[in-house]
Amino acid sequence: MADILPAPPPSVVPGVGVGTWAWGNQILWGYDPSQDDTLAACFRRAVDLGLTFFDTADSYGTGRYGGRSESLLGDFVAALPPAPRQRLTVATKLAPFPWRLGRRGFDAAFEASLGRLRGHLDRVQLHWSTARYAPWQEGALLEGLADLVARGRVGSLGVSNLGPRRLRRVHDQLARRGLRLASLQVQLSLLAPDALGAQGVAPVCRELGIELLAYSPLALGLLAQPPGEARAARPAGPRGLLFRRLGPRIQPLLQTMERIARAHDAPMAAVAINWCRAHGALPLVGLRRPDQAEAAAAAAAWCLAEEERQDLDRVALRGEVRMPANPFQSD
């Protein structure tokens, strides 16, 4: 991966956002409705500690729990007093399923998401690019999302899983209407650093003033495990298979992370979170318990030293182990 160069440090280090993929997902995260009270407590703790960006999607939730993440988030936000509620940014992603066609293809999905979120929606996002299988579908859907912003139905528009060429195209499409592209979400972690390369999306985001959001900054939990513990603490289900395959091969990276974590008296996860922040990305950390909210907020209270960031860059970019790429990621 010698062609991937670490990006320069940002002039302003972002905070920490909250991802809600696990809220309703049985297959990967073992969701059960009995967890809802804990999720509510987690949300309240996150808000109390100053975390204000919450990301969800209309496709989060499996089987009969489809849309559950949005519904839970909407209920939790609605239960807040007005002052903390107004400080939040709630973002959702709409999936470009094959049956969602044309400029009005997202209209019903948007109204459904808005209903589940109890009207609390600040940013709508295209969940993934259709460039790989139906490139003609994407432009019309984006025009429909832009219409929602232009009509004041939602405050801002973002995209997800776009590569640099597609990102420029979407930016230009919106600019012709006098609209700003607010953000781009991509998989970004010490095990998925490609976005930071010279040919990645991070330089484009800096050039065009687009906020970079990092999903899976902990690599589904792999980067929260101290060295040697990946084998002993494998989660159940598909994540366990990933731990079995990658865990033994990322020990040099985990050892570097552990050294930095000890220097800051911080958990391993905080190092992974702060590496994303050091590269100008807002990490969307999946939270399910109040203690996880506390750890995420604590991570936002300090930053990596420049030499620590460079040490992590060298190990991450030299390593051959990578997270599976999103199949819908465009060029």
PDB file of N, CA and C in Angstrom, residues 68-108:
ATOM      1  N   ARG A  68     -36.040   0.099  13.055  1.00  0.00           N
ATOM      2  CA  ARG A  68     -36.014   0.210  14.519  1.00  0.00           C
ATOM      3  C   ARG A  68     -35.034   1.283  15.006  1.00  0.00           C
ATOM      4  N   SER A  69     -33.893   1.383  14.335  1.00  0.00           N
ATOM      5  CA  SER A  69     -32.910   2.376  14.759  1.00  0.00           C
ATOM      6  C   SER A  69     -33.496   3.780  14.691  1.00  0.00           C
ATOM      7  N   GLU A  70     -34.151   4.105  13.585  1.00  0.00           N
ATOM      8  CA  GLU A  70     -34.774   5.420  13.465  1.00  0.00           C
ATOM      9  C   GLU A  70     -35.861   5.619  14.519  1.00  0.00           C
ATOM     10  N   SER A  71     -36.688   4.589  14.738  1.00  0.00           N
ATOM     11  CA  SER A  71     -37.771   4.722  15.711  1.00  0.00           C
ATOM     12  C   SER A  71     -37.247   4.967  17.122  1.00  0.00           C
ATOM     13  N   LEU A  72     -36.223   4.201  17.516  1.00  0.00           N
ATOM     14  CA  LEU A  72     -35.647   4.388  18.842  1.00  0.00           C
ATOM     15  C   LEU A  72     -35.029   5.772  18.972  1.00  0.00           C
ATOM     16  N   LEU A  73     -34.247   6.163  17.980  1.00  0.00           N
ATOM     17  CA  LEU A  73     -33.613   7.473  18.038  1.00  0.00           C
ATOM     18  C   LEU A  73     -34.663   8.577  18.096  1.00  0.00           C
ATOM     19  N   GLY A  74     -35.715   8.444  17.285  1.00  0.00           N
ATOM     20  CA  GLY A  74     -36.778   9.442  17.312  1.00  0.00           C
ATOM     21  C   GLY A  74     -37.440   9.549  18.665  1.00  0.00           C
ATOM     22  N   ASP A  75     -37.710   8.411  19.310  1.00  0.00           N
ATOM     23  CA  ASP A  75     -38.318   8.426  20.642  1.00  0.00           C
ATOM     24  C   ASP A  75     -37.380   9.063  21.670  1.00  0.00           C
ATOM     25  N   PHE A  76     -36.096   8.723  21.577  1.00  0.00           N
ATOM     26  CA  PHE A  76     -35.139   9.255  22.556  1.00  0.00           C
ATOM     27  C   PHE A  76     -34.991  10.766  22.406  1.00  0.00           C
ATOM     28  N   VAL A  77     -34.916  11.240  21.171  1.00  0.00           N
ATOM     29  CA  VAL A  77     -34.781  12.683  20.947  1.00  0.00           C
ATOM     30  C   VAL A  77     -36.028  13.417  21.429  1.00  0.00           C
ATOM     31  N   ALA A  78     -37.212  12.846  21.136  1.00  0.00           N
ATOM     32  CA  ALA A  78     -38.461  13.496  21.525  1.00  0.00           C
ATOM     33  C   ALA A  78     -38.592  13.619  23.037  1.00  0.00           C
ATOM     34  N   ALA A  79     -37.957  12.718  23.786  1.00  0.00           N
ATOM     35  CA  ALA A  79     -38.054  12.742  25.240  1.00  0.00           C
ATOM     36  C   ALA A  79     -37.133  13.774  25.885  1.00  0.00           C
ATOM     37  N   LEU A  80     -36.251  14.389  25.111  1.00  0.00           N
ATOM     38  CA  LEU A  80     -35.332  15.384  25.661  1.00  0.00           C
ATOM     39  C   LEU A  80     -36.039  16.710  25.907  1.00  0.00           C
ATOM     40  N   PRO A  81     -35.571  17.477  26.873  1.00  0.00           N
ATOM     41  CA  PRO A  81     -36.040  18.859  27.001  1.00  0.00           C
ATOM     42  C   PRO A  81     -35.639  19.658  25.756  1.00  0.00           C
ATOM     43  N   PRO A  82     -36.298  20.775  25.492  1.00  0.00           N
ATOM     44  CA  PRO A  82     -36.040  21.532  24.266  1.00  0.00           C
ATOM     45  C   PRO A  82     -34.591  21.962  24.079  1.00  0.00           C
ATOM     46  N   ALA A  83     -33.922  22.424  25.123  1.00  0.00           N
ATOM     47  CA  ALA A  83     -32.570  22.987  24.971  1.00  0.00           C
ATOM     48  C   ALA A  83     -31.569  21.952  24.463  1.00  0.00           C
ATOM     49  N   PRO A  84     -31.417  20.792  25.109  1.00  0.00           N
ATOM     50  CA  PRO A  84     -30.474  19.811  24.556  1.00  0.00           C
ATOM     51  C   PRO A  84     -30.925  19.249  23.219  1.00  0.00           C
ATOM     52  N   ARG A  85     -32.225  19.165  22.987  1.00  0.00           N
ATOM     53  CA  ARG A  85     -32.718  18.668  21.704  1.00  0.00           C
ATOM     54  C   ARG A  85     -32.266  19.562  20.565  1.00  0.00           C
ATOM     55  N   GLN A  86     -32.289  20.858  20.790  1.00  0.00           N
ATOM     56  CA  GLN A  86     -31.917  21.799  19.743  1.00  0.00           C
ATOM     57  C   GLN A  86     -30.434  21.766  19.424  1.00  0.00           C
ATOM     58  N   ARG A  87     -29.613  21.224  20.317  1.00  0.00           N
ATOM     59  CA  ARG A  87     -28.172  21.150  20.062  1.00  0.00           C
ATOM     60  C   ARG A  87     -27.793  19.962  19.193  1.00  0.00           C
ATOM     61  N   LEU A  88     -28.719  19.042  18.979  1.00  0.00           N
ATOM     62  CA  LEU A  88     -28.403  17.823  18.251  1.00  0.00           C
ATOM     63  C   LEU A  88     -28.468  18.017  16.741  1.00  0.00           C
ATOM     64  N   THR A  89     -27.682  17.215  16.040  1.00  0.00           N
ATOM     65  CA  THR A  89     -27.828  17.021  14.603  1.00  0.00           C
ATOM     66  C   THR A  89     -28.188  15.561  14.385  1.00  0.00           C
ATOM     67  N   VAL A  90     -29.375  15.315  13.850  1.00  0.00           N
ATOM     68  CA  VAL A  90     -29.844  13.964  13.567  1.00  0.00           C
ATOM     69  C   VAL A  90     -29.773  13.758  12.055  1.00  0.00           C
ATOM     70  N   ALA A  91     -29.036  12.734  11.645  1.00  0.00           N
ATOM     71  CA  ALA A  91     -28.860  12.442  10.225  1.00  0.00           C
ATOM     72  C   ALA A  91     -29.331  11.028   9.942  1.00  0.00           C
ATOM     73  N   THR A  92     -30.024  10.853   8.833  1.00  0.00           N
ATOM     74  CA  THR A  92     -30.383   9.501   8.411  1.00  0.00           C
ATOM     75  C   THR A  92     -29.966   9.290   6.965  1.00  0.00           C
ATOM     76  N   LYS A  93     -29.826   8.026   6.595  1.00  0.00           N
ATOM     77  CA  LYS A  93     -29.455   7.648   5.235  1.00  0.00           C
ATOM     78  C   LYS A  93     -30.617   6.887   4.598  1.00  0.00           C
ATOM     79  N   LEU A  94     -30.911   7.214   3.356  1.00  0.00           N
ATOM     80  CA  LEU A  94     -31.951   6.515   2.606  1.00  0.00           C
ATOM     81  C   LEU A  94     -31.293   5.587   1.599  1.00  0.00           C
ATOM     82  N   ALA A  95     -31.739   4.347   1.583  1.00  0.00           N
ATOM     83  CA  ALA A  95     -31.128   3.329   0.730  1.00  0.00           C
ATOM     84  C   ALA A  95     -31.694   3.405  -0.689  1.00  0.00           C
ATOM     85  N   PRO A  96     -30.847   3.466  -1.717  1.00  0.00           N
ATOM     86  CA  PRO A  96     -31.327   3.499  -3.104  1.00  0.00           C
ATOM     87  C   PRO A  96     -31.686   2.106  -3.617  1.00  0.00           C
ATOM     88  N   PHE A  97     -32.685   1.487  -2.988  1.00  0.00           N
ATOM     89  CA  PHE A  97     -33.132   0.168  -3.427  1.00  0.00           C
ATOM     90  C   PHE A  97     -33.579   0.231  -4.893  1.00  0.00           C
ATOM     91  N   PRO A  98     -33.523  -0.876  -5.602  1.00  0.00           N
ATOM     92  CA  PRO A  98     -33.845  -0.856  -7.041  1.00  0.00           C
ATOM     93  C   PRO A  98     -35.236  -0.334  -7.363  1.00  0.00           C
ATOM     94  N   TRP A  99     -36.176  -0.461  -6.437  1.00  0.00           N
ATOM     95  CA  TRP A  99     -37.547  -0.008  -6.709  1.00  0.00           C
ATOM     96  C   TRP A  99     -37.747   1.474  -6.402  1.00  0.00           C
ATOM     97  N   ARG A 100     -36.733   2.140  -5.893  1.00  0.00           N
ATOM     98  CA  ARG A 100     -36.819   3.572  -5.641  1.00  0.00           C
ATOM     99  C   ARG A 100     -36.245   4.294  -6.864  1.00  0.00           C
ATOM    100  N   LEU A 101     -37.118   4.726  -7.722  1.00  0.00           N
ATOM    101  CA  LEU A 101     -36.713   5.217  -9.040  1.00  0.00           C
ATOM    102  C   LEU A 101     -37.182   6.646  -9.269  1.00  0.00           C
ATOM    103  N   GLY A 102     -36.391   7.390 -10.008  1.00  0.00           N
ATOM    104  CA  GLY A 102     -36.791   8.712 -10.447  1.00  0.00           C
ATOM    105  C   GLY A 102     -36.639   9.776  -9.371  1.00  0.00           C
ATOM    106  N   ARG A 103     -36.959  10.978  -9.756  1.00  0.00           N
ATOM    107  CA  ARG A 103     -36.784  12.129  -8.876  1.00  0.00           C
ATOM    108  C   ARG A 103     -37.651  12.051  -7.628  1.00  0.00           C
ATOM    109  N   ARG A 104     -38.764  11.360  -7.698  1.00  0.00           N
ATOM    110  CA  ARG A 104     -39.658  11.205  -6.546  1.00  0.00           C
ATOM    111  C   ARG A 104     -39.464   9.843  -5.868  1.00  0.00           C
ATOM    112  N   GLY A 105     -38.388   9.155  -6.244  1.00  0.00           N
ATOM    113  CA  GLY A 105     -38.184   7.797  -5.741  1.00  0.00           C
ATOM    114  C   GLY A 105     -37.972   7.694  -4.249  1.00  0.00           C
ATOM    115  N   PHE A 106     -37.473   8.760  -3.631  1.00  0.00           N
ATOM    116  CA  PHE A 106     -37.222   8.745  -2.196  1.00  0.00           C
ATOM    117  C   PHE A 106     -38.349   9.400  -1.390  1.00  0.00           C
ATOM    118  N   ASP A 107     -39.370   9.937  -2.045  1.00  0.00           N
ATOM    119  CA  ASP A 107     -40.380  10.715  -1.320  1.00  0.00           C
ATOM    120  C   ASP A 107     -41.041   9.917  -0.201  1.00  0.00           C
ATOM    121  N   ALA A 108     -41.520   8.718  -0.518  1.00  0.00           N
ATOM    122  CA  ALA A 108     -42.202   7.910   0.498  1.00  0.00           C
ATOM    123  C   ALA A 108     -41.234   7.484   1.597  1.00  0.00           C
TER     124      ALA A 108
END
